[in-house]
mmCIF file of C-alpha atoms and ligand atoms in Angstrom:
data_model
loop_
_atom_site.group_PDB
_atom_site.id
_atom_site.type_symbol
_atom_site.label_atom_id
_atom_site.label_comp_id
_atom_site.label_asym_id
_atom_site.label_seq_id
_atom_site.Cartn_x
_atom_site.Cartn_y
_atom_site.Cartn_z
ATOM 1 C CA UNK A 1 83.528 57.790 51.485
ATOM 2 C CA UNK A 2 80.532 57.164 49.213
ATOM 3 C CA UNK A 3 82.679 56.905 46.138
ATOM 4 C CA UNK A 4 85.365 54.700 47.644
ATOM 5 C CA UNK A 5 86.068 51.444 45.818
ATOM 6 C CA UNK A 6 84.552 48.964 48.263
ATOM 7 C CA UNK A 7 83.960 45.322 47.317
ATOM 8 C CA UNK A 8 82.258 43.475 50.149
ATOM 9 C CA UNK A 9 81.686 39.954 48.807
ATOM 10 C CA UNK A 10 84.158 37.567 47.141
ATOM 11 C CA UNK A 11 85.517 34.039 47.497
ATOM 12 C CA UNK A 12 88.807 32.201 47.907
ATOM 13 C CA UNK A 13 89.918 28.557 47.765
ATOM 14 C CA UNK A 14 88.727 28.281 51.383
ATOM 15 C CA UNK A 15 85.278 27.890 49.787
ATOM 16 C CA UNK A 16 84.593 27.803 46.047
ATOM 17 C CA UNK A 17 86.902 30.538 44.749
ATOM 18 C CA UNK A 18 89.867 29.787 42.485
ATOM 19 C CA UNK A 19 92.479 32.014 44.203
ATOM 20 C CA UNK A 20 94.043 31.739 47.658
ATOM 21 C CA UNK A 21 93.017 34.336 50.262
ATOM 22 C CA UNK A 22 96.333 36.190 49.709
ATOM 23 C CA UNK A 23 95.919 36.135 45.920
ATOM 24 C CA UNK A 24 92.366 37.507 46.233
ATOM 25 C CA UNK A 25 93.663 40.403 48.339
ATOM 26 C CA UNK A 26 96.532 41.079 45.920
ATOM 27 C CA UNK A 27 94.136 41.140 42.975
ATOM 28 C CA UNK A 28 91.810 43.526 44.832
ATOM 29 C CA UNK A 29 94.736 45.823 45.613
ATOM 30 C CA UNK A 30 95.939 45.750 42.001
ATOM 31 C CA UNK A 31 92.385 46.620 40.876
ATOM 32 C CA UNK A 32 92.317 49.719 43.095
ATOM 33 C CA UNK A 33 90.031 48.424 45.851
ATOM 34 C CA UNK A 34 90.073 50.569 49.015
ATOM 35 C CA UNK A 35 88.033 48.235 51.229
ATOM 36 C CA UNK A 36 87.629 44.487 50.708
ATOM 37 C CA UNK A 37 85.605 41.824 52.503
ATOM 38 C CA UNK A 38 86.427 38.158 51.934
ATOM 39 C CA UNK A 39 83.143 36.242 52.322
ATOM 40 C CA UNK A 40 83.739 32.542 51.843
ATOM 41 C CA UNK A 41 80.681 30.271 52.042
ATOM 42 C CA UNK A 42 80.004 29.125 55.635
ATOM 43 C CA UNK A 43 83.699 29.412 56.503
ATOM 44 C CA UNK A 44 86.069 31.779 58.338
ATOM 45 C CA UNK A 45 89.351 29.950 57.756
ATOM 46 C CA UNK A 46 90.719 32.377 55.129
ATOM 47 C CA UNK A 47 90.233 35.589 57.091
ATOM 48 C CA UNK A 48 93.470 35.710 59.104
ATOM 49 C CA UNK A 49 95.628 35.201 55.982
ATOM 50 C CA UNK A 50 93.614 37.723 53.968
ATOM 51 C CA UNK A 51 93.714 40.347 56.711
ATOM 52 C CA UNK A 52 97.466 39.969 57.153
ATOM 53 C CA UNK A 53 98.038 40.429 53.403
ATOM 54 C CA UNK A 54 95.666 43.438 53.256
ATOM 55 C CA UNK A 55 97.419 45.084 56.200
ATOM 56 C CA UNK A 56 100.823 44.521 54.560
ATOM 57 C CA UNK A 57 99.514 46.238 51.408
ATOM 58 C CA UNK A 58 97.810 49.055 53.343
ATOM 59 C CA UNK A 59 94.363 48.144 52.023
ATOM 60 C CA UNK A 60 91.197 48.216 54.155
ATOM 61 C CA UNK A 61 89.837 44.803 55.086
ATOM 62 C CA UNK A 62 86.573 43.588 56.646
ATOM 63 C CA UNK A 63 86.025 40.082 58.015
ATOM 64 C CA UNK A 64 83.089 38.407 56.294
ATOM 65 C CA UNK A 65 81.276 35.190 55.446
ATOM 66 C CA UNK A 66 78.386 34.181 53.181
ATOM 67 C CA UNK A 67 75.929 32.045 55.114
ATOM 68 C CA UNK A 68 73.708 29.443 53.443
ATOM 69 C CA UNK A 69 70.120 29.824 54.686
ATOM 70 C CA UNK A 70 66.931 27.920 53.883
ATOM 71 C CA UNK A 71 63.922 30.080 53.047
ATOM 72 C CA UNK A 72 60.680 29.095 51.304
ATOM 73 C CA UNK A 73 62.158 25.682 50.352
ATOM 74 C CA UNK A 74 64.958 27.492 48.531
ATOM 75 C CA UNK A 75 68.442 28.665 49.491
ATOM 76 C CA UNK A 76 69.147 32.305 50.187
ATOM 77 C CA UNK A 77 72.534 33.726 51.050
ATOM 78 C CA UNK A 78 73.160 36.143 53.902
ATOM 79 C CA UNK A 79 76.517 37.906 54.091
ATOM 80 C CA UNK A 80 77.853 38.800 57.526
ATOM 81 C CA UNK A 81 80.366 41.665 57.718
ATOM 82 C CA UNK A 82 82.608 43.168 60.370
ATOM 83 C CA UNK A 83 82.104 40.510 63.059
ATOM 84 C CA UNK A 84 84.516 38.981 65.548
ATOM 85 C CA UNK A 85 85.652 35.847 63.670
ATOM 86 C CA UNK A 86 86.465 34.068 66.943
ATOM 87 C CA UNK A 87 82.992 34.485 68.452
ATOM 88 C CA UNK A 88 81.896 31.024 69.736
ATOM 89 C CA UNK A 89 78.261 31.223 68.526
ATOM 90 C CA UNK A 90 79.335 32.189 64.990
ATOM 91 C CA UNK A 91 82.157 29.636 64.871
ATOM 92 C CA UNK A 92 79.893 26.801 66.116
ATOM 93 C CA UNK A 93 76.973 27.818 63.890
ATOM 94 C CA UNK A 94 79.110 27.814 60.743
ATOM 95 C CA UNK A 95 80.660 24.465 61.643
ATOM 96 C CA UNK A 96 77.177 23.004 61.927
ATOM 97 C CA UNK A 97 76.233 24.364 58.474
ATOM 98 C CA UNK A 98 79.454 23.036 56.906
ATOM 99 C CA UNK A 99 79.012 19.602 58.436
ATOM 100 C CA UNK A 100 75.940 18.897 56.310
ATOM 101 C CA UNK A 101 77.868 19.396 53.065
ATOM 102 C CA UNK A 102 79.656 16.052 52.881
ATOM 103 C CA UNK A 103 76.526 13.895 53.016
ATOM 104 C CA UNK A 104 74.790 16.206 50.575
ATOM 105 C CA UNK A 105 77.725 15.925 48.144
ATOM 106 C CA UNK A 106 77.687 12.136 48.406
ATOM 107 C CA UNK A 107 73.959 12.128 47.627
ATOM 108 C CA UNK A 108 74.485 14.480 44.670
ATOM 109 C CA UNK A 109 77.115 12.091 43.347
ATOM 110 C CA UNK A 110 74.782 9.096 43.844
ATOM 111 C CA UNK A 111 72.056 10.921 41.923
ATOM 112 C CA UNK A 112 74.420 11.624 38.999
ATOM 113 C CA UNK A 113 75.534 7.975 39.022
ATOM 114 C CA UNK A 114 71.897 7.014 38.379
ATOM 115 C CA UNK A 115 72.130 8.693 34.971
ATOM 116 C CA UNK A 116 75.498 7.088 34.280
ATOM 117 C CA UNK A 117 77.879 9.848 35.402
ATOM 118 C CA UNK A 118 80.032 8.037 37.943
ATOM 119 C CA UNK A 119 82.739 8.986 40.411
ATOM 120 C CA UNK A 120 81.728 12.645 40.614
ATOM 121 C CA UNK A 121 82.262 12.951 44.382
ATOM 122 C CA UNK A 122 85.897 11.861 44.002
ATOM 123 C CA UNK A 123 86.328 14.018 40.903
ATOM 124 C CA UNK A 124 84.875 17.106 42.593
ATOM 125 C CA UNK A 125 87.129 16.545 45.610
ATOM 126 C CA UNK A 126 90.132 17.210 43.353
ATOM 127 C CA UNK A 127 88.853 20.791 42.944
ATOM 128 C CA UNK A 128 88.242 21.321 46.657
ATOM 129 C CA UNK A 129 90.740 23.598 48.414
ATOM 130 C CA UNK A 130 89.276 23.041 51.881
ATOM 131 C CA UNK A 131 88.036 19.527 52.679
ATOM 132 C CA UNK A 132 85.415 20.999 55.043
ATOM 133 C CA UNK A 133 83.794 22.892 52.194
ATOM 134 C CA UNK A 134 82.659 20.964 49.155
ATOM 135 C CA UNK A 135 80.160 22.867 47.024
ATOM 136 C CA UNK A 136 78.236 22.612 43.792
ATOM 137 C CA UNK A 137 80.942 24.781 42.176
ATOM 138 C CA UNK A 138 83.481 21.976 42.636
ATOM 139 C CA UNK A 139 81.022 19.525 41.086
ATOM 140 C CA UNK A 140 80.488 21.947 38.196
ATOM 141 C CA UNK A 141 84.227 22.276 37.471
ATOM 142 C CA UNK A 142 84.656 18.515 37.397
ATOM 143 C CA UNK A 143 81.608 18.052 35.128
ATOM 144 C CA UNK A 144 83.173 20.554 32.711
ATOM 145 C CA UNK A 145 86.490 18.666 32.877
ATOM 146 C CA UNK A 146 84.848 15.383 31.841
ATOM 147 C CA UNK A 147 82.948 17.087 29.015
ATOM 148 C CA UNK A 148 79.434 16.802 30.420
ATOM 149 C CA UNK A 149 78.921 20.554 29.860
ATOM 150 C CA UNK A 150 80.920 23.240 28.086
ATOM 151 C CA UNK A 151 81.299 25.599 31.062
ATOM 152 C CA UNK A 152 80.234 26.081 34.660
ATOM 153 C CA UNK A 153 77.204 28.206 33.739
ATOM 154 C CA UNK A 154 76.084 25.449 31.378
ATOM 155 C CA UNK A 155 76.370 22.848 34.162
ATOM 156 C CA UNK A 156 73.957 24.903 36.285
ATOM 157 C CA UNK A 157 71.457 24.985 33.407
ATOM 158 C CA UNK A 158 71.279 21.216 33.069
ATOM 159 C CA UNK A 159 72.480 19.739 36.374
ATOM 160 C CA UNK A 160 72.652 20.413 40.132
ATOM 161 C CA UNK A 161 69.540 22.670 40.240
ATOM 162 C CA UNK A 162 65.973 21.756 41.244
ATOM 163 C CA UNK A 163 64.414 19.327 38.800
ATOM 164 C CA UNK A 164 67.760 18.328 37.245
ATOM 165 C CA UNK A 165 70.148 15.412 37.910
ATOM 166 C CA UNK A 166 72.454 16.004 40.864
ATOM 167 C CA UNK A 167 70.041 18.215 42.775
ATOM 168 C CA UNK A 168 69.517 17.248 46.405
ATOM 169 C CA UNK A 169 67.223 19.004 48.878
ATOM 170 C CA UNK A 170 69.201 20.359 51.795
ATOM 171 C CA UNK A 171 68.361 22.098 55.048
ATOM 172 C CA UNK A 172 70.738 25.004 55.714
ATOM 173 C CA UNK A 173 70.649 27.449 58.636
ATOM 174 C CA UNK A 174 67.417 29.245 59.496
ATOM 175 C CA UNK A 175 67.278 32.999 58.835
ATOM 176 C CA UNK A 176 66.827 33.541 62.579
ATOM 177 C CA UNK A 177 69.961 31.538 63.450
ATOM 178 C CA UNK A 178 72.078 33.168 60.727
ATOM 179 C CA UNK A 179 71.224 36.693 61.883
ATOM 180 C CA UNK A 180 71.566 35.603 65.511
ATOM 181 C CA UNK A 181 75.140 34.379 64.948
ATOM 182 C CA UNK A 182 76.175 37.431 62.909
ATOM 183 C CA UNK A 183 74.727 39.881 65.429
ATOM 184 C CA UNK A 184 76.068 37.971 68.464
ATOM 185 C CA UNK A 185 79.530 38.339 66.903
ATOM 186 C CA UNK A 186 79.003 42.096 66.446
ATOM 187 C CA UNK A 187 78.544 42.027 62.667
ATOM 188 C CA UNK A 188 76.113 43.449 60.130
ATOM 189 C CA UNK A 189 73.804 41.222 58.067
ATOM 190 C CA UNK A 190 73.364 41.735 54.315
ATOM 191 C CA UNK A 191 70.951 39.966 51.949
ATOM 192 C CA UNK A 192 73.202 38.670 49.146
ATOM 193 C CA UNK A 193 72.201 38.926 45.458
ATOM 194 C CA UNK A 194 68.409 39.064 46.079
ATOM 195 C CA UNK A 195 67.950 38.982 42.300
ATOM 196 C CA UNK A 196 69.272 35.422 42.206
ATOM 197 C CA UNK A 197 67.025 33.892 44.864
ATOM 198 C CA UNK A 198 64.652 31.400 43.310
ATOM 199 C CA UNK A 199 61.811 32.250 45.726
ATOM 200 C CA UNK A 200 58.429 33.415 44.473
ATOM 201 C CA UNK A 201 57.992 37.203 44.540
ATOM 202 C CA UNK A 202 55.739 37.040 47.638
ATOM 203 C CA UNK A 203 58.352 34.945 49.481
ATOM 204 C CA UNK A 204 61.043 37.482 48.607
ATOM 205 C CA UNK A 205 58.880 40.280 50.063
ATOM 206 C CA UNK A 206 58.400 38.150 53.199
ATOM 207 C CA UNK A 207 62.187 37.717 53.340
ATOM 208 C CA UNK A 208 62.721 41.503 53.311
ATOM 209 C CA UNK A 209 60.103 41.950 56.041
ATOM 210 C CA UNK A 210 61.370 39.175 58.310
ATOM 211 C CA UNK A 211 64.994 40.247 57.775
ATOM 212 C CA UNK A 212 64.032 43.798 58.778
ATOM 213 C CA UNK A 213 62.154 42.508 61.879
ATOM 214 C CA UNK A 214 65.238 40.517 62.882
ATOM 215 C CA UNK A 215 67.386 43.657 62.714
ATOM 216 C CA UNK A 216 68.994 42.872 59.332
ATOM 217 C CA UNK A 217 70.897 45.928 58.151
ATOM 218 C CA UNK A 218 71.669 45.828 54.446
ATOM 219 C CA UNK A 219 71.029 44.459 50.979
ATOM 220 C CA UNK A 220 73.301 43.932 47.975
ATOM 221 C CA UNK A 221 72.034 46.494 45.487
ATOM 222 C CA UNK A 222 74.949 46.097 43.075
ATOM 223 C CA UNK A 223 76.405 42.611 42.564
ATOM 224 C CA UNK A 224 78.546 41.210 39.760
ATOM 225 C CA UNK A 225 75.998 38.383 39.565
ATOM 226 C CA UNK A 226 72.949 40.676 39.224
ATOM 227 C CA UNK A 227 71.746 42.780 36.293
ATOM 228 C CA UNK A 228 71.467 46.559 36.054
ATOM 229 C CA UNK A 229 67.679 46.151 36.246
ATOM 230 C CA UNK A 230 68.148 44.251 39.521
ATOM 231 C CA UNK A 231 70.209 47.171 40.869
ATOM 232 C CA UNK A 232 67.337 49.588 40.148
ATOM 233 C CA UNK A 233 64.811 47.231 41.744
ATOM 234 C CA UNK A 234 66.850 46.563 44.892
ATOM 235 C CA UNK A 235 67.751 50.238 45.255
ATOM 236 C CA UNK A 236 63.986 50.791 45.580
ATOM 237 C CA UNK A 237 63.822 47.995 48.162
ATOM 238 C CA UNK A 238 66.681 49.595 50.127
ATOM 239 C CA UNK A 239 64.845 52.956 50.171
ATOM 240 C CA UNK A 240 61.537 51.389 51.112
ATOM 241 C CA UNK A 241 62.847 49.294 54.034
ATOM 242 C CA UNK A 242 65.614 51.649 55.107
ATOM 243 C CA UNK A 243 68.346 49.113 54.339
ATOM 244 C CA UNK A 244 71.974 50.122 53.898
ATOM 245 C CA UNK A 245 73.309 49.271 50.427
ATOM 246 C CA UNK A 246 76.216 47.010 49.513
ATOM 247 C CA UNK A 247 78.319 46.915 46.362
ATOM 248 C CA UNK A 248 80.036 43.642 45.524
ATOM 249 C CA UNK A 249 81.604 41.600 42.744
ATOM 250 C CA UNK A 250 80.937 38.096 44.210
ATOM 251 C CA UNK A 251 84.173 37.239 42.390
ATOM 252 C CA UNK A 252 85.072 33.528 42.328
ATOM 253 C CA UNK A 253 87.942 33.492 39.861
ATOM 254 C CA UNK A 254 89.412 34.699 36.565
ATOM 255 C CA UNK A 255 87.605 33.196 33.608
ATOM 256 C CA UNK A 256 84.655 32.111 35.753
ATOM 257 C CA UNK A 257 83.261 35.392 37.098
ATOM 258 C CA UNK A 258 81.862 38.019 34.743
ATOM 259 C CA UNK A 259 82.905 40.946 36.954
ATOM 260 C CA UNK A 260 86.382 41.272 38.454
ATOM 261 C CA UNK A 261 87.078 42.354 42.050
ATOM 262 C CA UNK A 262 86.344 46.057 42.550
ATOM 263 C CA UNK A 263 84.907 46.472 39.044
ATOM 264 C CA UNK A 264 81.131 46.475 39.745
ATOM 265 C CA UNK A 265 78.988 49.517 38.993
ATOM 266 C CA UNK A 266 78.827 52.202 41.682
ATOM 267 C CA UNK A 267 75.818 52.502 44.018
ATOM 268 C CA UNK A 268 73.064 55.042 43.311
ATOM 269 C CA UNK A 269 74.296 58.149 45.150
ATOM 270 C CA UNK A 270 71.236 58.632 47.374
ATOM 271 C CA UNK A 271 71.691 55.281 49.138
ATOM 272 C CA UNK A 272 73.729 54.921 52.334
ATOM 273 C CA UNK A 273 76.567 52.428 51.764
ATOM 274 C CA UNK A 274 76.921 49.662 54.343
ATOM 275 C CA UNK A 275 80.636 50.484 54.639
ATOM 276 C CA UNK A 276 79.753 53.759 56.403
ATOM 277 C CA UNK A 277 79.132 51.430 59.380
ATOM 278 C CA UNK A 278 82.326 49.418 58.868
ATOM 279 C CA UNK A 279 85.131 51.992 58.657
HETATM 280 P P1 AMP B 1 76.385 25.368 47.123
HETATM 281 O O1 AMP B 1 76.699 26.303 48.258
HETATM 282 O O2 AMP B 1 77.136 24.076 47.223
HETATM 283 O O3 AMP B 1 74.913 25.173 46.897
HETATM 284 O O4 AMP B 1 76.969 26.042 45.803
HETATM 285 C C1 AMP B 1 76.505 27.309 45.456
HETATM 286 C C2 AMP B 1 77.514 27.969 44.529
HETATM 287 O O5 AMP B 1 77.360 27.485 43.214
HETATM 288 C C3 AMP B 1 77.262 29.455 44.424
HETATM 289 O O6 AMP B 1 77.882 30.146 45.479
HETATM 290 C C4 AMP B 1 77.906 29.776 43.100
HETATM 291 O O7 AMP B 1 79.283 29.955 43.257
HETATM 292 C C5 AMP B 1 77.658 28.515 42.294
HETATM 293 N N1 AMP B 1 76.502 28.687 41.399
HETATM 294 C C6 AMP B 1 75.208 28.511 41.691
HETATM 295 N N2 AMP B 1 74.425 28.756 40.613
HETATM 296 C C7 AMP B 1 75.275 29.094 39.611
HETATM 297 C C8 AMP B 1 75.126 29.456 38.233
HETATM 298 N N3 AMP B 1 73.910 29.520 37.670
HETATM 299 N N4 AMP B 1 76.229 29.746 37.517
HETATM 300 C C9 AMP B 1 77.459 29.662 38.079
HETATM 301 N N5 AMP B 1 77.676 29.337 39.365
HETATM 302 C C10 AMP B 1 76.595 29.059 40.115
HETATM 303 MN MN1 MN B 2 80.015 30.402 45.356
HETATM 304 MN MN1 MN B 3 75.760 33.502 46.926
HETATM 305 MN MN1 MN B 4 79.095 34.551 46.897
#
């Protein structure tokens, strides 16, 4: 069980991934994944299709979502796993989070127009697979298309982040609400890619403590978007707080994500994998 190929965080076109939910599942299966969670940002709409495809292929599947949360004036991401995707509190909470995205996107576009880059909202919409879910990734792909930056990573160095054109402050869910919705729906809560949060060190420690107090269960120790040094650091955090450990790719699409589905490093063997509570 510890050595199974589990990948518990990835995206489809229902949020900012490049592949449909079915294509994500097929790629996971082809890559030898035993247990997959689809975790689109703030959205559950891809889960039924993904589950049906996984069941047809005989591959394990876990319902998931990656929730946008405000913490210390920054955004942190909390993955929910193994919940009832029809639970009213979760469904309503995620709708509320999604609903803020349109106005934010319009304001991002207005901010870019001020430096002479016009029509970005409309351009980004051409990359959106789900009209309820416009994200900075769609902006980034359009900015690459019009030659403003050479690739998506380069966009996020010069635009769309704090202090740069196209950045807009936004209030996401509170940590309390996010864990409340996940737990009400019977799921487990996981701190996503803690190595990528832009919080000060002390605020990250406060996040671990508050998350633990709220009954948060797990932390991503290995993520395709974190370094090997991060894995060592967050393995220590998992031991210290008694968190279960997750292993993920955070795959968004071929050519865009550094690590393919199911191809992340394995977890340190002394940690208890979060999937021991999901299968
Ligand atoms: P949003 O939820 O609209 O704020 O968009 C966040 C998404 O942007 C993340 O889930 C990533 O997919 C993408 N993103 C953020 N920072 C970077 C980065 N430095 N490089 C590539 N993609 C990024
Ligand atoms: Mn994303
Ligand atoms: Mn994330
Ligand atoms: Mn993600």
